[in-house]
PDB file of C-alpha atoms in Angstrom:
ATOM      1  CA  MET A   1       0.204   0.484  -0.369  1.00  0.00           C
ATOM      2  CA  LEU A   2       1.517   3.357  -0.883  1.00  0.00           C
ATOM      3  CA  LEU A   3       0.030   6.994   1.110  1.00  0.00           C
ATOM      4  CA  ALA A   4      -0.306   9.814  -1.655  1.00  0.00           C
ATOM      5  CA  VAL A   5      -0.593  13.111   1.034  1.00  0.00           C
ATOM      6  CA  ASP A   6      -1.114  16.613  -1.649  1.00  0.00           C
ATOM      7  CA  VAL A   7      -1.414  19.251   0.889  1.00  0.00           C
ATOM      8  CA  GLY A   8      -2.465  21.957  -0.842  1.00  0.00           C
ATOM      9  CA  ASN A   9      -3.670  25.876   0.043  1.00  0.00           C
ATOM     10  CA  THR A  10      -6.965  24.486   0.748  1.00  0.00           C
ATOM     11  CA  ASP A  11      -7.199  21.575   1.116  1.00  0.00           C
ATOM     12  CA  THR A  12      -4.722  18.525   2.412  1.00  0.00           C
ATOM     13  CA  VAL A  13      -5.648  14.976   0.087  1.00  0.00           C
ATOM     14  CA  PHE A  14      -4.529  12.050   1.266  1.00  0.00           C
ATOM     15  CA  GLY A  15      -4.780   9.303  -1.068  1.00  0.00           C
ATOM     16  CA  VAL A  16      -4.344   5.572  -0.350  1.00  0.00           C
ATOM     17  CA  TRP A  17      -3.475   3.349  -3.759  1.00  0.00           C
ATOM     18  CA  GLN A  18      -3.866  -0.309  -3.630  1.00  0.00           C
ATOM     19  CA  ASN A  19      -4.358  -3.005  -6.424  1.00  0.00           C
ATOM     20  CA  ASP A  20      -4.060  -0.909  -8.868  1.00  0.00           C
ATOM     21  CA  GLU A  21      -6.738   1.224  -7.752  1.00  0.00           C
ATOM     22  CA  TRP A  22      -6.810   4.461  -5.530  1.00  0.00           C
ATOM     23  CA  THR A  23      -9.161   2.437  -3.487  1.00  0.00           C
ATOM     24  CA  HIS A  24      -9.630   5.325  -0.780  1.00  0.00           C
ATOM     25  CA  ILE A  25      -9.500   9.623  -0.894  1.00  0.00           C
ATOM     26  CA  PHE A  26      -9.853  12.290   1.539  1.00  0.00           C
ATOM     27  CA  ARG A  27      -9.351  15.342   2.920  1.00  0.00           C
ATOM     28  CA  VAL A  28      -8.284  17.549   5.703  1.00  0.00           C
ATOM     29  CA  ARG A  29      -8.344  21.162   5.541  1.00  0.00           C
ATOM     30  CA  SER A  30      -4.627  22.723   5.372  1.00  0.00           C
ATOM     31  CA  LEU A  31      -4.707  24.603   8.818  1.00  0.00           C
ATOM     32  CA  THR A  32      -1.327  26.202   9.187  1.00  0.00           C
ATOM     33  CA  ASP A  33      -1.849  27.302  12.903  1.00  0.00           C
ATOM     34  CA  GLU A  34      -2.198  23.376  13.747  1.00  0.00           C
ATOM     35  CA  GLY A  35       0.293  20.469  14.517  1.00  0.00           C
ATOM     36  CA  ALA A  36       1.684  17.269  14.225  1.00  0.00           C
ATOM     37  CA  PRO A  37      -1.445  15.703  15.928  1.00  0.00           C
ATOM     38  CA  HIS A  38      -3.599  17.481  14.507  1.00  0.00           C
ATOM     39  CA  TYR A  39      -3.092  15.200  11.456  1.00  0.00           C
ATOM     40  CA  GLU A  40      -2.509  11.956  12.711  1.00  0.00           C
ATOM     41  CA  THR A  41      -5.774  12.512  14.652  1.00  0.00           C
ATOM     42  CA  LYS A  42      -7.331  13.169  11.421  1.00  0.00           C
ATOM     43  CA  LEU A  43      -5.373  10.297   9.079  1.00  0.00           C
ATOM     44  CA  ARG A  44      -5.314   7.989  12.148  1.00  0.00           C
ATOM     45  CA  LEU A  45      -9.654   7.999  12.419  1.00  0.00           C
ATOM     46  CA  HIS A  46     -10.238   8.108   8.047  1.00  0.00           C
ATOM     47  CA  PHE A  47      -7.902   4.466   8.185  1.00  0.00           C
ATOM     48  CA  LEU A  48      -9.997   3.372  11.427  1.00  0.00           C
ATOM     49  CA  GLU A  49     -13.446   4.228   8.894  1.00  0.00           C
ATOM     50  CA  ALA A  50     -12.141   2.655   6.238  1.00  0.00           C
ATOM     51  CA  ASN A  51     -10.926  -0.024   7.620  1.00  0.00           C
ATOM     52  CA  LEU A  52      -7.239   0.431   6.894  1.00  0.00           C
ATOM     53  CA  LEU A  53      -4.069  -0.788   8.248  1.00  0.00           C
ATOM     54  CA  ILE A  54      -0.948   1.568   9.206  1.00  0.00           C
ATOM     55  CA  SER A  55       1.484  -1.606   9.118  1.00  0.00           C
ATOM     56  CA  ASP A  56      -0.094  -1.914   5.022  1.00  0.00           C
ATOM     57  CA  VAL A  57       1.409   0.771   4.448  1.00  0.00           C
ATOM     58  CA  GLN A  58       4.856   1.010   3.032  1.00  0.00           C
ATOM     59  CA  THR A  59       5.733   4.390   0.972  1.00  0.00           C
ATOM     60  CA  THR A  60       4.683   7.140   1.913  1.00  0.00           C
ATOM     61  CA  VAL A  61       5.635  10.326  -0.382  1.00  0.00           C
ATOM     62  CA  LEU A  62       4.699  13.807   0.288  1.00  0.00           C
ATOM     63  CA  SER A  63       3.788  16.752  -2.205  1.00  0.00           C
ATOM     64  CA  SER A  64       3.345  20.938   0.098  1.00  0.00           C
ATOM     65  CA  VAL A  65       2.196  23.788  -1.664  1.00  0.00           C
ATOM     66  CA  VAL A  66       2.432  25.185   2.093  1.00  0.00           C
ATOM     67  CA  PRO A  67       5.459  26.024   3.501  1.00  0.00           C
ATOM     68  CA  PRO A  68       4.656  25.474   6.854  1.00  0.00           C
ATOM     69  CA  LEU A  69       2.842  22.649   6.494  1.00  0.00           C
ATOM     70  CA  THR A  70       5.970  20.850   4.396  1.00  0.00           C
ATOM     71  CA  PRO A  71       7.937  20.231   7.848  1.00  0.00           C
ATOM     72  CA  VAL A  72       4.515  19.538  10.075  1.00  0.00           C
ATOM     73  CA  LEU A  73       3.192  16.934   7.330  1.00  0.00           C
ATOM     74  CA  ARG A  74       6.967  14.945   7.721  1.00  0.00           C
ATOM     75  CA  THR A  75       6.860  14.404  11.407  1.00  0.00           C
ATOM     76  CA  MET A  76       3.250  13.117  11.253  1.00  0.00           C
ATOM     77  CA  LEU A  77       4.255  10.305   8.500  1.00  0.00           C
ATOM     78  CA  SER A  78       7.541   9.492   9.628  1.00  0.00           C
ATOM     79  CA  GLY A  79       5.910   9.118  13.380  1.00  0.00           C
ATOM     80  CA  LEU A  80       3.604   6.724  12.314  1.00  0.00           C
ATOM     81  CA  PHE A  81       4.483   5.596   9.572  1.00  0.00           C
ATOM     82  CA  GLY A  82       8.808   4.556  10.723  1.00  0.00           C
ATOM     83  CA  MET A  83       9.677   5.983   7.671  1.00  0.00           C
ATOM     84  CA  PRO A  84      10.762   8.804   6.325  1.00  0.00           C
ATOM     85  CA  PRO A  85       8.314  10.499   3.272  1.00  0.00           C
ATOM     86  CA  VAL A  86       9.718  10.667  -0.340  1.00  0.00           C
ATOM     87  CA  VAL A  87       8.947  14.297  -0.186  1.00  0.00           C
ATOM     88  CA  VAL A  88       9.005  15.607  -3.772  1.00  0.00           C
ATOM     89  CA  GLY A  89      11.554  18.798  -4.110  1.00  0.00           C
ATOM     90  CA  PRO A  90      13.603  19.816  -7.323  1.00  0.00           C
ATOM     91  CA  GLU A  91      16.290  16.577  -5.598  1.00  0.00           C
ATOM     92  CA  VAL A  92      13.942  13.584  -6.458  1.00  0.00           C
ATOM     93  CA  TYR A  93      12.519  15.055  -9.913  1.00  0.00           C
ATOM     94  CA  PRO A  94      12.349  11.681 -11.915  1.00  0.00           C
ATOM     95  CA  GLY A  95      13.479  12.153 -15.244  1.00  0.00           C
ATOM     96  CA  LEU A  96      12.272  15.279 -16.292  1.00  0.00           C
ATOM     97  CA  LYS A  97      14.500  18.227 -16.649  1.00  0.00           C
ATOM     98  CA  VAL A  98      12.210  21.849 -15.537  1.00  0.00           C
ATOM     99  CA  GLU A  99      13.478  23.692 -17.547  1.00  0.00           C
ATOM    100  CA  ILE A 100      12.758  26.576 -15.667  1.00  0.00           C
ATOM    101  CA  ASP A 101      14.930  29.728 -14.882  1.00  0.00           C
ATOM    102  CA  HIS A 102      13.979  28.693 -11.003  1.00  0.00           C
ATOM    103  CA  PRO A 103      13.465  24.362 -10.214  1.00  0.00           C
ATOM    104  CA  HIS A 104      13.069  25.462  -6.818  1.00  0.00           C
ATOM    105  CA  GLU A 105       9.630  27.523  -7.310  1.00  0.00           C
ATOM    106  CA  ILE A 106       8.272  24.619  -9.042  1.00  0.00           C
ATOM    107  CA  GLY A 107       4.609  23.848  -6.973  1.00  0.00           C
ATOM    108  CA  SER A 108       5.605  20.431  -5.802  1.00  0.00           C
ATOM    109  CA  ASP A 109       1.994  19.366  -7.050  1.00  0.00           C
ATOM    110  CA  LEU A 110       2.020  20.665 -11.041  1.00  0.00           C
ATOM    111  CA  VAL A 111       5.924  18.381 -11.606  1.00  0.00           C
ATOM    112  CA  ALA A 112       3.546  15.350 -10.829  1.00  0.00           C
ATOM    113  CA  ASN A 113       0.291  16.954 -12.847  1.00  0.00           C
ATOM    114  CA  ALA A 114       3.853  16.825 -15.631  1.00  0.00           C
ATOM    115  CA  VAL A 115       5.211  13.615 -14.368  1.00  0.00           C
ATOM    116  CA  ALA A 116       0.980  11.643 -14.498  1.00  0.00           C
ATOM    117  CA  ALA A 117       0.774  12.896 -18.039  1.00  0.00           C
ATOM    118  CA  TYR A 118       4.786  12.324 -19.973  1.00  0.00           C
ATOM    119  CA  THR A 119       4.118   9.103 -18.022  1.00  0.00           C
ATOM    120  CA  LYS A 120       1.134   7.893 -18.816  1.00  0.00           C
ATOM    121  CA  TYR A 121       1.102   9.453 -22.626  1.00  0.00           C
ATOM    122  CA  GLY A 122       4.505  10.459 -23.480  1.00  0.00           C
ATOM    123  CA  ARG A 123       4.329  13.560 -25.941  1.00  0.00           C
ATOM    124  CA  ASN A 124       3.519  17.530 -25.193  1.00  0.00           C
ATOM    125  CA  ALA A 125       1.301  18.009 -23.280  1.00  0.00           C
ATOM    126  CA  VAL A 126      -0.188  20.613 -21.224  1.00  0.00           C
ATOM    127  CA  VAL A 127      -2.102  19.432 -17.538  1.00  0.00           C
ATOM    128  CA  VAL A 128      -4.772  22.060 -16.850  1.00  0.00           C
ATOM    129  CA  ASP A 129      -5.601  22.547 -12.511  1.00  0.00           C
ATOM    130  CA  PHE A 130      -8.243  24.116 -11.592  1.00  0.00           C
ATOM    131  CA  GLY A 131      -7.948  24.434  -7.919  1.00  0.00           C
ATOM    132  CA  THR A 132      -6.979  27.470  -5.732  1.00  0.00           C
ATOM    133  CA  ALA A 133      -5.567  28.511  -8.293  1.00  0.00           C
ATOM    134  CA  LEU A 134      -5.583  27.853 -12.542  1.00  0.00           C
ATOM    135  CA  THR A 135      -2.479  26.798 -13.611  1.00  0.00           C
ATOM    136  CA  PHE A 136      -1.433  24.944 -17.299  1.00  0.00           C
ATOM    137  CA  THR A 137       1.743  22.826 -16.915  1.00  0.00           C
ATOM    138  CA  THR A 138       3.225  22.298 -20.224  1.00  0.00           C
ATOM    139  CA  VAL A 139       5.633  18.876 -20.731  1.00  0.00           C
ATOM    140  CA  SER A 140       7.684  18.173 -23.448  1.00  0.00           C
ATOM    141  CA  GLY A 141       7.432  14.237 -25.804  1.00  0.00           C
ATOM    142  CA  ASP A 142      11.161  14.057 -24.468  1.00  0.00           C
ATOM    143  CA  GLY A 143      10.705  15.004 -20.929  1.00  0.00           C
ATOM    144  CA  ARG A 144      11.456  18.577 -20.088  1.00  0.00           C
ATOM    145  CA  ILE A 145       9.524  21.162 -17.807  1.00  0.00           C
ATOM    146  CA  LEU A 146       8.454  23.404 -20.796  1.00  0.00           C
ATOM    147  CA  GLY A 147       7.273  26.577 -17.948  1.00  0.00           C
ATOM    148  CA  VAL A 148       3.974  27.395 -16.134  1.00  0.00           C
ATOM    149  CA  ALA A 149       1.319  29.685 -16.295  1.00  0.00           C
ATOM    150  CA  ILE A 150      -0.744  30.443 -13.522  1.00  0.00           C
ATOM    151  CA  ALA A 151      -4.874  32.571 -12.686  1.00  0.00           C
ATOM    152  CA  PRO A 152      -6.404  32.962 -10.432  1.00  0.00           C
ATOM    153  CA  GLY A 153      -9.216  29.786  -9.329  1.00  0.00           C
ATOM    154  CA  LEU A 154     -12.681  29.594  -9.602  1.00  0.00           C
ATOM    155  CA  LYS A 155     -13.020  29.856  -5.910  1.00  0.00           C
ATOM    156  CA  THR A 156     -10.527  32.085  -6.197  1.00  0.00           C
ATOM    157  CA  ALA A 157     -12.081  35.033  -8.361  1.00  0.00           C
ATOM    158  CA  VAL A 158     -15.352  34.876  -6.504  1.00  0.00           C
ATOM    159  CA  LYS A 159     -14.429  35.550  -3.258  1.00  0.00           C
ATOM    160  CA  ALA A 160     -12.105  37.861  -4.049  1.00  0.00           C
ATOM    161  CA  LEU A 161     -15.612  39.612  -5.684  1.00  0.00           C
ATOM    162  CA  PHE A 162     -17.503  38.806  -2.899  1.00  0.00           C
ATOM    163  CA  SER A 163     -15.037  40.027  -0.785  1.00  0.00           C
ATOM    164  CA  ASN A 164     -14.328  43.282  -2.564  1.00  0.00           C
ATOM    165  CA  THR A 165     -17.774  44.882  -3.686  1.00  0.00           C
ATOM    166  CA  ALA A 166     -20.483  45.384  -0.485  1.00  0.00           C
ATOM    167  CA  GLN A 167     -23.140  44.733  -2.995  1.00  0.00           C
ATOM    168  CA  LEU A 168     -22.132  41.307  -4.038  1.00  0.00           C
ATOM    169  CA  PRO A 169     -23.460  38.105  -3.324  1.00  0.00           C
ATOM    170  CA  GLU A 170     -21.128  34.696  -3.303  1.00  0.00           C
ATOM    171  CA  VAL A 171     -22.873  32.283  -5.821  1.00  0.00           C
ATOM    172  CA  PRO A 172     -22.622  29.290  -6.586  1.00  0.00           C
ATOM    173  CA  LEU A 173     -20.662  28.116  -9.165  1.00  0.00           C
ATOM    174  CA  LYS A 174     -22.413  26.889 -11.822  1.00  0.00           C
ATOM    175  CA  LEU A 175     -22.272  27.417 -15.150  1.00  0.00           C
ATOM    176  CA  PRO A 176     -24.923  29.689 -16.602  1.00  0.00           C
ATOM    177  CA  GLU A 177     -26.719  29.840 -20.070  1.00  0.00           C
ATOM    178  CA  SER A 178     -26.309  32.949 -21.164  1.00  0.00           C
ATOM    179  CA  ALA A 179     -23.480  35.784 -20.805  1.00  0.00           C
ATOM    180  CA  ILE A 180     -25.954  37.812 -20.776  1.00  0.00           C
ATOM    181  CA  GLY A 181     -26.973  38.078 -16.479  1.00  0.00           C
ATOM    182  CA  LYS A 182     -30.268  39.004 -16.153  1.00  0.00           C
ATOM    183  CA  ASN A 183     -29.919  39.239 -12.044  1.00  0.00           C
ATOM    184  CA  THR A 184     -26.427  40.104 -10.390  1.00  0.00           C
ATOM    185  CA  THR A 185     -25.949  35.614  -9.672  1.00  0.00           C
ATOM    186  CA  HIS A 186     -26.638  34.794 -12.866  1.00  0.00           C
ATOM    187  CA  ALA A 187     -24.567  39.071 -13.699  1.00  0.00           C
ATOM    188  CA  ILE A 188     -21.403  37.153 -11.554  1.00  0.00           C
ATOM    189  CA  GLN A 189     -21.676  32.942 -13.399  1.00  0.00           C
ATOM    190  CA  ALA A 190     -21.445  34.566 -16.317  1.00  0.00           C
ATOM    191  CA  GLY A 191     -19.077  36.881 -15.937  1.00  0.00           C
ATOM    192  CA  ILE A 192     -16.606  34.344 -14.100  1.00  0.00           C
ATOM    193  CA  LEU A 193     -17.409  30.331 -15.400  1.00  0.00           C
ATOM    194  CA  LEU A 194     -18.217  31.498 -18.741  1.00  0.00           C
ATOM    195  CA  GLY A 195     -14.972  34.328 -18.520  1.00  0.00           C
ATOM    196  CA  TYR A 196     -13.336  31.060 -17.600  1.00  0.00           C
ATOM    197  CA  GLU A 197     -14.212  28.381 -20.037  1.00  0.00           C
ATOM    198  CA  SER A 198     -12.707  31.212 -22.503  1.00  0.00           C
ATOM    199  CA  LEU A 199      -9.386  31.752 -20.524  1.00  0.00           C
ATOM    200  CA  VAL A 200      -8.764  27.793 -20.577  1.00  0.00           C
ATOM    201  CA  ARG A 201      -9.573  27.441 -24.927  1.00  0.00           C
ATOM    202  CA  GLY A 202      -7.402  30.800 -24.962  1.00  0.00           C
ATOM    203  CA  MET A 203      -4.516  29.461 -23.348  1.00  0.00           C
ATOM    204  CA  ILE A 204      -4.666  25.629 -24.344  1.00  0.00           C
ATOM    205  CA  THR A 205      -4.505  27.227 -28.654  1.00  0.00           C
ATOM    206  CA  ARG A 206      -1.634  29.993 -27.218  1.00  0.00           C
ATOM    207  CA  ILE A 207      -0.166  26.894 -26.160  1.00  0.00           C
ATOM    208  CA  ARG A 208      -0.430  24.595 -29.051  1.00  0.00           C
ATOM    209  CA  ARG A 209       0.621  27.638 -31.731  1.00  0.00           C
ATOM    210  CA  GLU A 210       3.648  27.381 -29.573  1.00  0.00           C
ATOM    211  CA  LEU A 211       4.123  24.317 -29.349  1.00  0.00           C
ATOM    212  CA  ASP A 212       3.186  24.017 -33.497  1.00  0.00           C
ATOM    213  CA  GLY A 213      -0.145  22.444 -33.113  1.00  0.00           C
ATOM    214  CA  ASP A 214       1.491  19.765 -31.248  1.00  0.00           C
ATOM    215  CA  CYS A 215       0.082  19.382 -28.044  1.00  0.00           C
ATOM    216  CA  ILE A 216      -2.819  17.464 -26.157  1.00  0.00           C
ATOM    217  CA  ALA A 217      -4.919  18.791 -23.097  1.00  0.00           C
ATOM    218  CA  LEU A 218      -5.836  17.715 -20.328  1.00  0.00           C
ATOM    219  CA  ALA A 219      -7.945  18.566 -16.798  1.00  0.00           C
ATOM    220  CA  THR A 220      -7.511  17.403 -13.147  1.00  0.00           C
ATOM    221  CA  GLY A 221      -8.272  19.363  -9.989  1.00  0.00           C
ATOM    222  CA  GLY A 222     -11.389  19.290  -7.871  1.00  0.00           C
ATOM    223  CA  LEU A 223     -13.615  22.141  -9.659  1.00  0.00           C
ATOM    224  CA  SER A 224     -12.414  20.496 -13.060  1.00  0.00           C
ATOM    225  CA  SER A 225     -16.182  19.176 -13.954  1.00  0.00           C
ATOM    226  CA  ILE A 226     -17.155  22.227 -13.393  1.00  0.00           C
ATOM    227  CA  ILE A 227     -17.429  23.938 -16.705  1.00  0.00           C
ATOM    228  CA  ASP A 228     -18.208  20.649 -18.160  1.00  0.00           C
ATOM    229  CA  THR A 229     -18.399  23.034 -21.560  1.00  0.00           C
ATOM    230  CA  LEU A 230     -14.563  22.128 -21.874  1.00  0.00           C
ATOM    231  CA  HIS A 231     -14.294  19.028 -21.707  1.00  0.00           C
ATOM    232  CA  GLY A 232     -13.761  17.870 -25.443  1.00  0.00           C
ATOM    233  CA  GLU A 233     -10.817  20.802 -24.988  1.00  0.00           C
ATOM    234  CA  PHE A 234      -9.233  17.418 -23.442  1.00  0.00           C
ATOM    235  CA  VAL A 235      -8.073  13.990 -23.932  1.00  0.00           C
ATOM    236  CA  GLU A 236      -8.809  12.702 -20.061  1.00  0.00           C
ATOM    237  CA  VAL A 237     -10.226  14.889 -16.747  1.00  0.00           C
ATOM    238  CA  ASN A 238      -9.083  13.206 -14.162  1.00  0.00           C
ATOM    239  CA  ARG A 239      -9.165  14.859 -10.702  1.00  0.00           C
ATOM    240  CA  SER A 240      -6.833  12.154  -9.716  1.00  0.00           C
ATOM    241  CA  LEU A 241      -4.106  12.904 -11.894  1.00  0.00           C
ATOM    242  CA  THR A 242      -1.802  14.608  -9.596  1.00  0.00           C
ATOM    243  CA  LEU A 243      -2.255  11.280  -6.828  1.00  0.00           C
ATOM    244  CA  ASP A 244      -0.982   8.940 -10.245  1.00  0.00           C
ATOM    245  CA  GLY A 245       2.260  11.430 -10.325  1.00  0.00           C
ATOM    246  CA  LEU A 246       2.808  11.395  -6.626  1.00  0.00           C
ATOM    247  CA  ARG A 247       2.774   7.236  -7.260  1.00  0.00           C
ATOM    248  CA  ILE A 248       4.979   6.858  -9.634  1.00  0.00           C
ATOM    249  CA  ILE A 249       7.565   9.517  -8.437  1.00  0.00           C
ATOM    250  CA  GLY A 250       6.965   7.546  -4.286  1.00  0.00           C
ATOM    251  CA  GLU A 251       7.264   4.158  -6.723  1.00  0.00           C
ATOM    252  CA  ARG A 252       9.877   5.228  -7.849  1.00  0.00           C
ATOM    253  CA  VAL A 253      12.091   7.037  -5.363  1.00  0.00           C
ATOM    254  CA  SER A 254      11.041   4.001  -3.219  1.00  0.00           C
ATOM    255  CA  GLY A 255      12.472   1.535  -5.611  1.00  0.00           C
ATOM    256  CA  LEU A 256       9.366  -0.354  -6.473  1.00  0.00           C
ATOM    257  CA  SER A 257       8.918   0.698  -9.911  1.00  0.00           C
TER     258      SER A 257
END
């Protein structure tokens, strides 16, 4: 059994890989004011409810884009499972050259996305991750991470609009039928969701153009199913793609593959 842990700005995702599939995936809030005992209690409870044994875990792999939580989760995993986790960083990126100015600046979750896409398809690809941020990670068919584009995520955009305007409400993330809003909720949904639809299409088109048209697109992230009109752009919509990349990295570093 392998346990992958993806610490994001909003949630920390735990994935249990056994029998060649993700049998259990669960989330907890990423709280920087909580210590290792808090996350250990949450993880033990989930294992108990899922009838999983701590002793069955052979490998743990950790990705974190929240620096204060990285040592917290590393300490928790080391103590609970009796072995240090594989912590994803530039020194353990397997087989992919990071062609950006400062490799340490790229999020380990984005590297995991690139590893998963490259391992599965072996060709030019852009991974669109719909999370707290909306990210576009481009990997080449010969195993180079070419770069990243970042925009605010859907919920982040809605929250920013709600927080900084006195009269606009926070609205549900539901794709409207029309771009011409007839009420305040409809207007915000049209502006943000349909706007993001055009943003994603435009970015994919531009990235493909820069790669002479040879580039597939994949989608991942907790909000990847919200704008379902985009699904035709992607060869795959896979909310577990980041976990897949972490698993691949963990297995390679640990010598399990």
